[in-house]
Amino acid sequence: MEIAWDQLIEKASAVRQMAHAPYSDFCVGAALLDDRGIVYCGCNVENVSYGLSVCAERHAVAAAIADGSRRFQALVVITDLSPPGSPCGACRQVLAEFGDFPIMLVNPGGERVKTSVGQLLPMAFTPENLG
Ligand code: THU
């Protein structure tokens, strides 16, 4: 199925505005499309106890899981970096829990980098490894 990337980018961009990032001033938005066509969004939420901060990608995954969603078709991550920012290592592992799907990294200037969970985390440790 064709992915409506523009629509996902719009949603990721909107949720990025909601980021709580007073310490890094680095706002991230993520929009995760599931196999039913539902989009789950997340932004980063920082904390004065810095280590408690959670990334946008993991918040999008948590929103999906809490809604009973398990199978994903696509993810958009938006930052204001050029070239567009890429998910951190922890988020890559969390995404790999749910298989390999395409990811578009974007920024507000219109740059787009297409990648995938598999490309971002080769030789991942996945649920299949535990049989
Ligand atoms: N951040 C994300 O939300 N996603 C990433 O993949 C990279 C980093 C957030 C965490 C923190 O709030 C800020 O960006 C700076 O690291």
PDB file of C-alpha atoms and ligand atoms in Angstrom:
ATOM      1  CA  MET A   1       0.000   0.000   0.000  1.00  0.00           C
ATOM      2  CA  GLU A   2       1.126   3.508  -0.820  1.00  0.00           C
ATOM      3  CA  ILE A   3       2.129   5.498   2.279  1.00  0.00           C
ATOM      4  CA  ALA A   4       0.585   8.979   2.601  1.00  0.00           C
ATOM      5  CA  TRP A   5       3.891  10.522   3.645  1.00  0.00           C
ATOM      6  CA  ASP A   6       2.698  14.129   3.364  1.00  0.00           C
ATOM      7  CA  GLN A   7      -0.112  13.480   5.810  1.00  0.00           C
ATOM      8  CA  LEU A   8       2.261  11.788   8.251  1.00  0.00           C
ATOM      9  CA  ILE A   9       4.718  14.669   7.958  1.00  0.00           C
ATOM     10  CA  GLU A  10       1.921  17.127   8.738  1.00  0.00           C
ATOM     11  CA  LYS A  11       0.985  15.205  11.885  1.00  0.00           C
ATOM     12  CA  ALA A  12       4.580  14.807  13.030  1.00  0.00           C
ATOM     13  CA  SER A  13       5.136  18.503  12.469  1.00  0.00           C
ATOM     14  CA  ALA A  14       2.041  19.421  14.502  1.00  0.00           C
ATOM     15  CA  VAL A  15       2.960  17.222  17.455  1.00  0.00           C
ATOM     16  CA  ARG A  16       6.525  18.569  17.397  1.00  0.00           C
ATOM     17  CA  GLN A  17       5.039  21.908  18.436  1.00  0.00           C
ATOM     18  CA  MET A  18       3.854  20.214  21.642  1.00  0.00           C
ATOM     19  CA  ALA A  19       7.320  19.010  22.695  1.00  0.00           C
ATOM     20  CA  HIS A  20       8.379  19.765  26.242  1.00  0.00           C
ATOM     21  CA  ALA A  21      12.068  20.466  25.694  1.00  0.00           C
ATOM     22  CA  PRO A  22      13.071  23.369  27.957  1.00  0.00           C
ATOM     23  CA  TYR A  23      16.524  21.881  28.688  1.00  0.00           C
ATOM     24  CA  SER A  24      17.786  20.953  25.230  1.00  0.00           C
ATOM     25  CA  ASP A  25      15.541  23.276  23.240  1.00  0.00           C
ATOM     26  CA  PHE A  26      15.536  20.449  20.679  1.00  0.00           C
ATOM     27  CA  CYS A  27      11.974  19.598  19.668  1.00  0.00           C
ATOM     28  CA  VAL A  28      11.131  16.301  18.002  1.00  0.00           C
ATOM     29  CA  GLY A  29       7.860  14.998  16.558  1.00  0.00           C
ATOM     30  CA  ALA A  30       6.998  11.476  15.483  1.00  0.00           C
ATOM     31  CA  ALA A  31       3.996  10.062  13.607  1.00  0.00           C
ATOM     32  CA  LEU A  32       3.560   6.295  13.464  1.00  0.00           C
ATOM     33  CA  LEU A  33       1.140   4.731  10.984  1.00  0.00           C
ATOM     34  CA  ASP A  34      -0.329   1.348  11.873  1.00  0.00           C
ATOM     35  CA  ASP A  35      -1.739  -1.385   9.641  1.00  0.00           C
ATOM     36  CA  ARG A  36      -5.294  -0.092  10.154  1.00  0.00           C
ATOM     37  CA  GLY A  37      -4.390   3.364   8.891  1.00  0.00           C
ATOM     38  CA  ILE A  38      -4.401   4.942  12.351  1.00  0.00           C
ATOM     39  CA  VAL A  39      -1.656   7.461  13.114  1.00  0.00           C
ATOM     40  CA  TYR A  40      -0.135   7.703  16.594  1.00  0.00           C
ATOM     41  CA  CYS A  41       1.865  10.781  17.456  1.00  0.00           C
ATOM     42  CA  GLY A  42       4.509  11.544  20.034  1.00  0.00           C
ATOM     43  CA  CYS A  43       6.814  14.372  21.035  1.00  0.00           C
ATOM     44  CA  ASN A  44       9.804  14.419  23.352  1.00  0.00           C
ATOM     45  CA  VAL A  45       9.056  15.127  27.004  1.00  0.00           C
ATOM     46  CA  GLU A  46      12.032  16.279  29.036  1.00  0.00           C
ATOM     47  CA  ASN A  47      12.390  16.414  32.793  1.00  0.00           C
ATOM     48  CA  VAL A  48      14.404  18.502  35.237  1.00  0.00           C
ATOM     49  CA  SER A  49      15.909  15.151  36.236  1.00  0.00           C
ATOM     50  CA  TYR A  50      17.456  14.901  32.763  1.00  0.00           C
ATOM     51  CA  GLY A  51      17.723  11.114  32.556  1.00  0.00           C
ATOM     52  CA  LEU A  52      13.949  10.787  32.775  1.00  0.00           C
ATOM     53  CA  SER A  53      13.419  12.502  29.434  1.00  0.00           C
ATOM     54  CA  VAL A  54      11.654  10.388  26.813  1.00  0.00           C
ATOM     55  CA  CYS A  55      12.023  10.653  23.051  1.00  0.00           C
ATOM     56  CA  ALA A  56       9.231  11.415  20.589  1.00  0.00           C
ATOM     57  CA  GLU A  57       9.524   8.044  18.863  1.00  0.00           C
ATOM     58  CA  ARG A  58       9.027   6.060  22.054  1.00  0.00           C
ATOM     59  CA  HIS A  59       6.023   8.165  22.987  1.00  0.00           C
ATOM     60  CA  ALA A  60       4.441   7.436  19.612  1.00  0.00           C
ATOM     61  CA  VAL A  61       5.068   3.705  20.109  1.00  0.00           C
ATOM     62  CA  ALA A  62       3.603   3.843  23.626  1.00  0.00           C
ATOM     63  CA  ALA A  63       0.474   5.629  22.370  1.00  0.00           C
ATOM     64  CA  ALA A  64      -0.021   2.931  19.734  1.00  0.00           C
ATOM     65  CA  ILE A  65       0.537   0.047  22.135  1.00  0.00           C
ATOM     66  CA  ALA A  66      -1.849   1.554  24.676  1.00  0.00           C
ATOM     67  CA  ASP A  67      -4.493   1.626  21.931  1.00  0.00           C
ATOM     68  CA  GLY A  68      -4.021  -2.036  21.089  1.00  0.00           C
ATOM     69  CA  SER A  69      -1.981  -1.393  17.955  1.00  0.00           C
ATOM     70  CA  ARG A  70       0.950  -3.727  17.236  1.00  0.00           C
ATOM     71  CA  ARG A  71       1.698  -3.676  13.499  1.00  0.00           C
ATOM     72  CA  PHE A  72       3.242  -0.629  11.911  1.00  0.00           C
ATOM     73  CA  GLN A  73       3.526   0.535   8.328  1.00  0.00           C
ATOM     74  CA  ALA A  74       5.587   3.703   8.536  1.00  0.00           C
ATOM     75  CA  LEU A  75       7.152   6.304  10.804  1.00  0.00           C
ATOM     76  CA  VAL A  76       7.981   9.972  10.271  1.00  0.00           C
ATOM     77  CA  VAL A  77      10.443  11.762  12.550  1.00  0.00           C
ATOM     78  CA  ILE A  78      10.806  15.521  12.331  1.00  0.00           C
ATOM     79  CA  THR A  79      13.557  17.671  13.832  1.00  0.00           C
ATOM     80  CA  ASP A  80      14.995  20.992  12.684  1.00  0.00           C
ATOM     81  CA  LEU A  81      18.352  19.449  11.821  1.00  0.00           C
ATOM     82  CA  SER A  82      19.865  19.494   8.365  1.00  0.00           C
ATOM     83  CA  PRO A  83      20.253  16.803   7.262  1.00  0.00           C
ATOM     84  CA  PRO A  84      17.182  15.591   9.201  1.00  0.00           C
ATOM     85  CA  GLY A  85      17.836  13.992  12.588  1.00  0.00           C
ATOM     86  CA  SER A  86      17.794  10.267  13.084  1.00  0.00           C
ATOM     87  CA  PRO A  87      16.360   8.210  15.999  1.00  0.00           C
ATOM     88  CA  CYS A  88      18.668   7.551  18.947  1.00  0.00           C
ATOM     89  CA  GLY A  89      19.934   4.060  19.671  1.00  0.00           C
ATOM     90  CA  ALA A  90      17.355   3.375  22.364  1.00  0.00           C
ATOM     91  CA  CYS A  91      14.506   4.301  20.028  1.00  0.00           C
ATOM     92  CA  ARG A  92      15.944   2.116  17.257  1.00  0.00           C
ATOM     93  CA  GLN A  93      15.815  -0.883  19.569  1.00  0.00           C
ATOM     94  CA  VAL A  94      12.238  -0.074  20.643  1.00  0.00           C
ATOM     95  CA  LEU A  95      11.164   0.261  16.998  1.00  0.00           C
ATOM     96  CA  ALA A  96      12.872  -3.030  16.058  1.00  0.00           C
ATOM     97  CA  GLU A  97      10.636  -4.801  18.592  1.00  0.00           C
ATOM     98  CA  PHE A  98       7.818  -4.265  16.073  1.00  0.00           C
ATOM     99  CA  GLY A  99       9.541  -5.337  12.871  1.00  0.00           C
ATOM    100  CA  ASP A 100      11.018  -3.622   9.856  1.00  0.00           C
ATOM    101  CA  PHE A 101       9.096  -0.733   8.294  1.00  0.00           C
ATOM    102  CA  PRO A 102       9.983   2.407   6.342  1.00  0.00           C
ATOM    103  CA  ILE A 103      10.985   5.594   8.146  1.00  0.00           C
ATOM    104  CA  MET A 104      11.101   9.120   6.740  1.00  0.00           C
ATOM    105  CA  LEU A 105      13.376  11.618   8.479  1.00  0.00           C
ATOM    106  CA  VAL A 106      12.351  15.187   7.688  1.00  0.00           C
ATOM    107  CA  ASN A 107      12.825  18.810   8.680  1.00  0.00           C
ATOM    108  CA  PRO A 108      10.645  21.903   8.296  1.00  0.00           C
ATOM    109  CA  GLY A 109      12.758  23.020   5.320  1.00  0.00           C
ATOM    110  CA  GLY A 110      11.396  20.132   3.278  1.00  0.00           C
ATOM    111  CA  GLU A 111      14.410  17.820   3.362  1.00  0.00           C
ATOM    112  CA  ARG A 112      13.464  14.132   3.383  1.00  0.00           C
ATOM    113  CA  VAL A 113      15.612  11.097   4.023  1.00  0.00           C
ATOM    114  CA  LYS A 114      14.019   7.698   3.508  1.00  0.00           C
ATOM    115  CA  THR A 115      15.318   4.848   5.605  1.00  0.00           C
ATOM    116  CA  SER A 116      13.919   1.904   7.573  1.00  0.00           C
ATOM    117  CA  VAL A 117      14.127   0.216  10.944  1.00  0.00           C
ATOM    118  CA  GLY A 118      16.331  -2.477   9.400  1.00  0.00           C
ATOM    119  CA  GLN A 119      18.724   0.067   7.927  1.00  0.00           C
ATOM    120  CA  LEU A 120      18.967   2.024  11.164  1.00  0.00           C
ATOM    121  CA  LEU A 121      19.537  -1.055  13.300  1.00  0.00           C
ATOM    122  CA  PRO A 122      21.184  -3.846  11.311  1.00  0.00           C
ATOM    123  CA  MET A 123      21.617  -7.226  12.988  1.00  0.00           C
ATOM    124  CA  ALA A 124      19.064  -6.218  15.610  1.00  0.00           C
ATOM    125  CA  PHE A 125      18.224  -8.300  18.640  1.00  0.00           C
ATOM    126  CA  THR A 126      14.521  -8.995  18.007  1.00  0.00           C
ATOM    127  CA  PRO A 127      11.696 -11.037  19.549  1.00  0.00           C
ATOM    128  CA  GLU A 128      12.467 -13.834  17.014  1.00  0.00           C
ATOM    129  CA  ASN A 129      15.788 -14.327  18.779  1.00  0.00           C
ATOM    130  CA  LEU A 130      13.945 -15.556  21.851  1.00  0.00           C
ATOM    131  CA  GLY A 131      11.950 -18.077  19.812  1.00  0.00           C
TER     132      GLY A 131
HETATM  133  N1  THU B   1      15.211  13.074  21.114  1.00  0.00           N
HETATM  134  C1  THU B   1      14.107  12.498  20.566  1.00  0.00           C
HETATM  135  O1  THU B   1      12.982  12.825  20.930  1.00  0.00           O
HETATM  136  N2  THU B   1      14.294  11.563  19.600  1.00  0.00           N
HETATM  137  C2  THU B   1      15.519  11.148  19.167  1.00  0.00           C
HETATM  138  O2  THU B   1      15.596  10.188  18.418  1.00  0.00           O
HETATM  139  C3  THU B   1      16.716  11.873  19.568  1.00  0.00           C
HETATM  140  C4  THU B   1      16.579  12.718  20.772  1.00  0.00           C
HETATM  141  C5  THU B   1      15.031  14.093  22.153  1.00  0.00           C
HETATM  142  C6  THU B   1      15.456  13.662  23.528  1.00  0.00           C
HETATM  143  C7  THU B   1      15.744  14.991  24.181  1.00  0.00           C
HETATM  144  O3  THU B   1      14.511  15.511  24.675  1.00  0.00           O
HETATM  145  C8  THU B   1      16.193  15.883  23.028  1.00  0.00           C
HETATM  146  O4  THU B   1      15.782  15.237  21.840  1.00  0.00           O
HETATM  147  C9  THU B   1      17.688  16.104  22.986  1.00  0.00           C
HETATM  148  O5  THU B   1      18.386  14.913  23.037  1.00  0.00           O
END
